[in-house]
Amino acid sequence: QVQLQESGPGLVKPSQTLSLTCTVSGGSISSGSYYWSWIRQPAGKGLEWIGRIYTSGSTNYNPSLKSRVTISVDTSKNQFSLKLSSVTAADTAVYYCARSPRWSVAGGGWDYWGQGTLVTVSS
Amino acid sequence: QSVLTQPPSASGTPGQRVTISCSGSSSNIGSNYVYWYQQLPGTAPKLLIYRNNQRPSGVPDRFSGSKSGTSASLAISGLRSEDEADYYCAAWDDSLSGHWVFGGGTKLTVL
């Protein structure tokens, strides 16, 4: 059974960089059959796709966040990571990592999700 | 302001059939599959419908999806109290090098 687990600081200061890691277990991130995404959700609000990575290292980002986002993969650790720079209070949210089948350029729906981790941006 | 438009709320009584709409454009729903997610309070979203109308294993056939042009719908028949949740539609958008977009979510209340 595939499991995803987010980890990282729960509190980040404004203007700093938010860094999260998603550890995948029960399957290899190198299998080549999936995209690995980050999705966030501010309290009481809807879902926002941040971006995704494929095992080759190719990425796609949300145009509204692209200038501040970097997603990377470490196949040796079966992990992928998110960095979001110059954070503000508006970046306070629950951050999820998720997997989607790589059927096409778009890929499929996210079939496995992490439990989510709350990141608060505050001084 | 979400790219895909959903009603903020919907409701029904047990046993009823309810539908939730999702409206987009030619660059997303009009040219790509639609996906639906169910989110129970305090939990991660769960894939409910993929490729417009396909159900993952384990999802009851009370849930069904459809798409026509630049709009899609999720129907829930035989409404149950445990269906009370937030529902989100999502689709790939071909603009700006491609990215995923979501609807704003619909809070379903079982009366």
JSON list of N, CA, C and O in Angstrom, two decimals, chain A residues 45-69:
[
{"chain": "A", "resi": 45, "resn": "LYS", "atom": "N", "xyz": [-10.74, 27.21, 3.08]},
{"chain": "A", "resi": 45, "resn": "LYS", "atom": "CA", "xyz": [-10.78, 27.55, 1.65]},
{"chain": "A", "resi": 45, "resn": "LYS", "atom": "C", "xyz": [-10.56, 26.32, 0.77]},
{"chain": "A", "resi": 45, "resn": "LYS", "atom": "O", "xyz": [-10.45, 25.20, 1.27]},
{"chain": "A", "resi": 46, "resn": "GLY", "atom": "N", "xyz": [-10.50, 26.55, -0.53]},
{"chain": "A", "resi": 46, "resn": "GLY", "atom": "CA", "xyz": [-10.40, 25.46, -1.47]},
{"chain": "A", "resi": 46, "resn": "GLY", "atom": "C", "xyz": [-8.98, 25.01, -1.74]},
{"chain": "A", "resi": 46, "resn": "GLY", "atom": "O", "xyz": [-8.01, 25.50, -1.16]},
{"chain": "A", "resi": 47, "resn": "LEU", "atom": "N", "xyz": [-8.86, 24.04, -2.65]},
{"chain": "A", "resi": 47, "resn": "LEU", "atom": "CA", "xyz": [-7.58, 23.44, -2.98]},
{"chain": "A", "resi": 47, "resn": "LEU", "atom": "C", "xyz": [-6.87, 24.25, -4.07]},
{"chain": "A", "resi": 47, "resn": "LEU", "atom": "O", "xyz": [-7.51, 24.81, -4.97]},
{"chain": "A", "resi": 48, "resn": "GLU", "atom": "N", "xyz": [-5.56, 24.30, -3.96]},
{"chain": "A", "resi": 48, "resn": "GLU", "atom": "CA", "xyz": [-4.74, 24.99, -4.96]},
{"chain": "A", "resi": 48, "resn": "GLU", "atom": "C", "xyz": [-3.56, 24.10, -5.33]},
{"chain": "A", "resi": 48, "resn": "GLU", "atom": "O", "xyz": [-2.78, 23.72, -4.46]},
{"chain": "A", "resi": 49, "resn": "TRP", "atom": "N", "xyz": [-3.43, 23.79, -6.61]},
{"chain": "A", "resi": 49, "resn": "TRP", "atom": "CA", "xyz": [-2.30, 23.00, -7.08]},
{"chain": "A", "resi": 49, "resn": "TRP", "atom": "C", "xyz": [-1.06, 23.88, -7.15]},
{"chain": "A", "resi": 49, "resn": "TRP", "atom": "O", "xyz": [-1.09, 24.98, -7.71]},
{"chain": "A", "resi": 50, "resn": "ILE", "atom": "N", "xyz": [0.02, 23.40, -6.57]},
{"chain": "A", "resi": 50, "resn": "ILE", "atom": "CA", "xyz": [1.27, 24.17, -6.54]},
{"chain": "A", "resi": 50, "resn": "ILE", "atom": "C", "xyz": [2.18, 23.77, -7.70]},
{"chain": "A", "resi": 50, "resn": "ILE", "atom": "O", "xyz": [2.74, 24.62, -8.39]},
{"chain": "A", "resi": 51, "resn": "GLY", "atom": "N", "xyz": [2.31, 22.48, -7.91]},
{"chain": "A", "resi": 51, "resn": "GLY", "atom": "CA", "xyz": [3.18, 22.01, -8.98]},
{"chain": "A", "resi": 51, "resn": "GLY", "atom": "C", "xyz": [3.43, 20.53, -8.86]},
{"chain": "A", "resi": 51, "resn": "GLY", "atom": "O", "xyz": [2.96, 19.87, -7.94]},
{"chain": "A", "resi": 52, "resn": "ARG", "atom": "N", "xyz": [4.19, 19.99, -9.81]},
{"chain": "A", "resi": 52, "resn": "ARG", "atom": "CA", "xyz": [4.48, 18.57, -9.82]},
{"chain": "A", "resi": 52, "resn": "ARG", "atom": "C", "xyz": [5.84, 18.30, -10.43]},
{"chain": "A", "resi": 52, "resn": "ARG", "atom": "O", "xyz": [6.41, 19.16, -11.13]},
{"chain": "A", "resi": 53, "resn": "ILE", "atom": "N", "xyz": [6.32, 17.07, -10.17]},
{"chain": "A", "resi": 53, "resn": "ILE", "atom": "CA", "xyz": [7.58, 16.65, -10.73]},
{"chain": "A", "resi": 53, "resn": "ILE", "atom": "C", "xyz": [7.46, 15.23, -11.21]},
{"chain": "A", "resi": 53, "resn": "ILE", "atom": "O", "xyz": [6.69, 14.44, -10.68]},
{"chain": "A", "resi": 54, "resn": "TYR", "atom": "N", "xyz": [8.22, 14.92, -12.24]},
{"chain": "A", "resi": 54, "resn": "TYR", "atom": "CA", "xyz": [8.33, 13.55, -12.73]},
{"chain": "A", "resi": 54, "resn": "TYR", "atom": "C", "xyz": [9.73, 13.07, -12.35]},
{"chain": "A", "resi": 54, "resn": "TYR", "atom": "O", "xyz": [10.63, 13.88, -12.10]},
{"chain": "A", "resi": 55, "resn": "THR", "atom": "N", "xyz": [9.93, 11.76, -12.34]},
{"chain": "A", "resi": 55, "resn": "THR", "atom": "CA", "xyz": [11.20, 11.22, -11.86]},
{"chain": "A", "resi": 55, "resn": "THR", "atom": "C", "xyz": [12.39, 11.69, -12.69]},
{"chain": "A", "resi": 55, "resn": "THR", "atom": "O", "xyz": [13.52, 11.69, -12.21]},
{"chain": "A", "resi": 56, "resn": "SER", "atom": "N", "xyz": [12.12, 12.10, -13.92]},
{"chain": "A", "resi": 56, "resn": "SER", "atom": "CA", "xyz": [13.22, 12.61, -14.76]},
{"chain": "A", "resi": 56, "resn": "SER", "atom": "C", "xyz": [13.70, 13.97, -14.27]},
{"chain": "A", "resi": 56, "resn": "SER", "atom": "O", "xyz": [14.76, 14.44, -14.69]},
{"chain": "A", "resi": 57, "resn": "GLY", "atom": "N", "xyz": [12.87, 14.59, -13.42]},
{"chain": "A", "resi": 57, "resn": "GLY", "atom": "CA", "xyz": [13.19, 15.92, -12.92]},
{"chain": "A", "resi": 57, "resn": "GLY", "atom": "C", "xyz": [12.40, 17.01, -13.61]},
{"chain": "A", "resi": 57, "resn": "GLY", "atom": "O", "xyz": [12.48, 18.18, -13.22]},
{"chain": "A", "resi": 58, "resn": "SER", "atom": "N", "xyz": [11.63, 16.65, -14.62]},
{"chain": "A", "resi": 58, "resn": "SER", "atom": "CA", "xyz": [10.82, 17.66, -15.31]},
{"chain": "A", "resi": 58, "resn": "SER", "atom": "C", "xyz": [9.69, 18.12, -14.40]},
{"chain": "A", "resi": 58, "resn": "SER", "atom": "O", "xyz": [9.12, 17.32, -13.66]},
{"chain": "A", "resi": 59, "resn": "THR", "atom": "N", "xyz": [9.39, 19.40, -14.46]},
{"chain": "A", "resi": 59, "resn": "THR", "atom": "CA", "xyz": [8.41, 20.00, -13.55]},
{"chain": "A", "resi": 59, "resn": "THR", "atom": "C", "xyz": [7.36, 20.82, -14.30]},
{"chain": "A", "resi": 59, "resn": "THR", "atom": "O", "xyz": [7.58, 21.27, -15.43]},
{"chain": "A", "resi": 60, "resn": "ASN", "atom": "N", "xyz": [6.22, 20.97, -13.65]},
{"chain": "A", "resi": 60, "resn": "ASN", "atom": "CA", "xyz": [5.18, 21.92, -14.07]},
{"chain": "A", "resi": 60, "resn": "ASN", "atom": "C", "xyz": [4.75, 22.66, -12.83]},
{"chain": "A", "resi": 60, "resn": "ASN", "atom": "O", "xyz": [4.61, 22.05, -11.76]},
{"chain": "A", "resi": 61, "resn": "TYR", "atom": "N", "xyz": [4.54, 23.97, -12.96]},
{"chain": "A", "resi": 61, "resn": "TYR", "atom": "CA", "xyz": [4.16, 24.77, -11.81]},
{"chain": "A", "resi": 61, "resn": "TYR", "atom": "C", "xyz": [2.89, 25.57, -12.08]},
{"chain": "A", "resi": 61, "resn": "TYR", "atom": "O", "xyz": [2.58, 25.91, -13.23]},
{"chain": "A", "resi": 62, "resn": "ASN", "atom": "N", "xyz": [2.20, 25.90, -11.00]},
{"chain": "A", "resi": 62, "resn": "ASN", "atom": "CA", "xyz": [1.08, 26.82, -11.07]},
{"chain": "A", "resi": 62, "resn": "ASN", "atom": "C", "xyz": [1.63, 28.18, -11.53]},
{"chain": "A", "resi": 62, "resn": "ASN", "atom": "O", "xyz": [2.53, 28.72, -10.89]},
{"chain": "A", "resi": 63, "resn": "PRO", "atom": "N", "xyz": [1.09, 28.72, -12.62]},
{"chain": "A", "resi": 63, "resn": "PRO", "atom": "CA", "xyz": [1.63, 30.00, -13.11]},
{"chain": "A", "resi": 63, "resn": "PRO", "atom": "C", "xyz": [1.63, 31.11, -12.06]},
{"chain": "A", "resi": 63, "resn": "PRO", "atom": "O", "xyz": [2.52, 31.97, -12.07]},
{"chain": "A", "resi": 64, "resn": "SER", "atom": "N", "xyz": [0.66, 31.07, -11.15]},
{"chain": "A", "resi": 64, "resn": "SER", "atom": "CA", "xyz": [0.57, 32.13, -10.15]},
{"chain": "A", "resi": 64, "resn": "SER", "atom": "C", "xyz": [1.64, 32.02, -9.08]},
{"chain": "A", "resi": 64, "resn": "SER", "atom": "O", "xyz": [1.88, 32.97, -8.33]},
{"chain": "A", "resi": 65, "resn": "LEU", "atom": "N", "xyz": [2.30, 30.87, -8.97]},
{"chain": "A", "resi": 65, "resn": "LEU", "atom": "CA", "xyz": [3.32, 30.64, -7.95]},
{"chain": "A", "resi": 65, "resn": "LEU", "atom": "C", "xyz": [4.69, 30.36, -8.54]},
{"chain": "A", "resi": 65, "resn": "LEU", "atom": "O", "xyz": [5.68, 30.28, -7.80]},
{"chain": "A", "resi": 66, "resn": "LYS", "atom": "N", "xyz": [4.75, 30.25, -9.86]},
{"chain": "A", "resi": 66, "resn": "LYS", "atom": "CA", "xyz": [5.94, 29.75, -10.54]},
{"chain": "A", "resi": 66, "resn": "LYS", "atom": "C", "xyz": [7.23, 30.47, -10.16]},
{"chain": "A", "resi": 66, "resn": "LYS", "atom": "O", "xyz": [8.28, 29.85, -10.01]},
{"chain": "A", "resi": 67, "resn": "SER", "atom": "N", "xyz": [7.14, 31.77, -9.97]},
{"chain": "A", "resi": 67, "resn": "SER", "atom": "CA", "xyz": [8.36, 32.54, -9.68]},
{"chain": "A", "resi": 67, "resn": "SER", "atom": "C", "xyz": [8.93, 32.24, -8.31]},
{"chain": "A", "resi": 67, "resn": "SER", "atom": "O", "xyz": [10.08, 32.56, -8.02]},
{"chain": "A", "resi": 68, "resn": "ARG", "atom": "N", "xyz": [8.15, 31.60, -7.44]},
{"chain": "A", "resi": 68, "resn": "ARG", "atom": "CA", "xyz": [8.60, 31.36, -6.07]},
{"chain": "A", "resi": 68, "resn": "ARG", "atom": "C", "xyz": [8.77, 29.87, -5.73]},
{"chain": "A", "resi": 68, "resn": "ARG", "atom": "O", "xyz": [9.21, 29.54, -4.64]},
{"chain": "A", "resi": 69, "resn": "VAL", "atom": "N", "xyz": [8.40, 28.99, -6.65]},
{"chain": "A", "resi": 69, "resn": "VAL", "atom": "CA", "xyz": [8.35, 27.55, -6.34]},
{"chain": "A", "resi": 69, "resn": "VAL", "atom": "C", "xyz": [9.48, 26.77, -6.99]},
{"chain": "A", "resi": 69, "resn": "VAL", "atom": "O", "xyz": [9.81, 27.01, -8.17]}
]
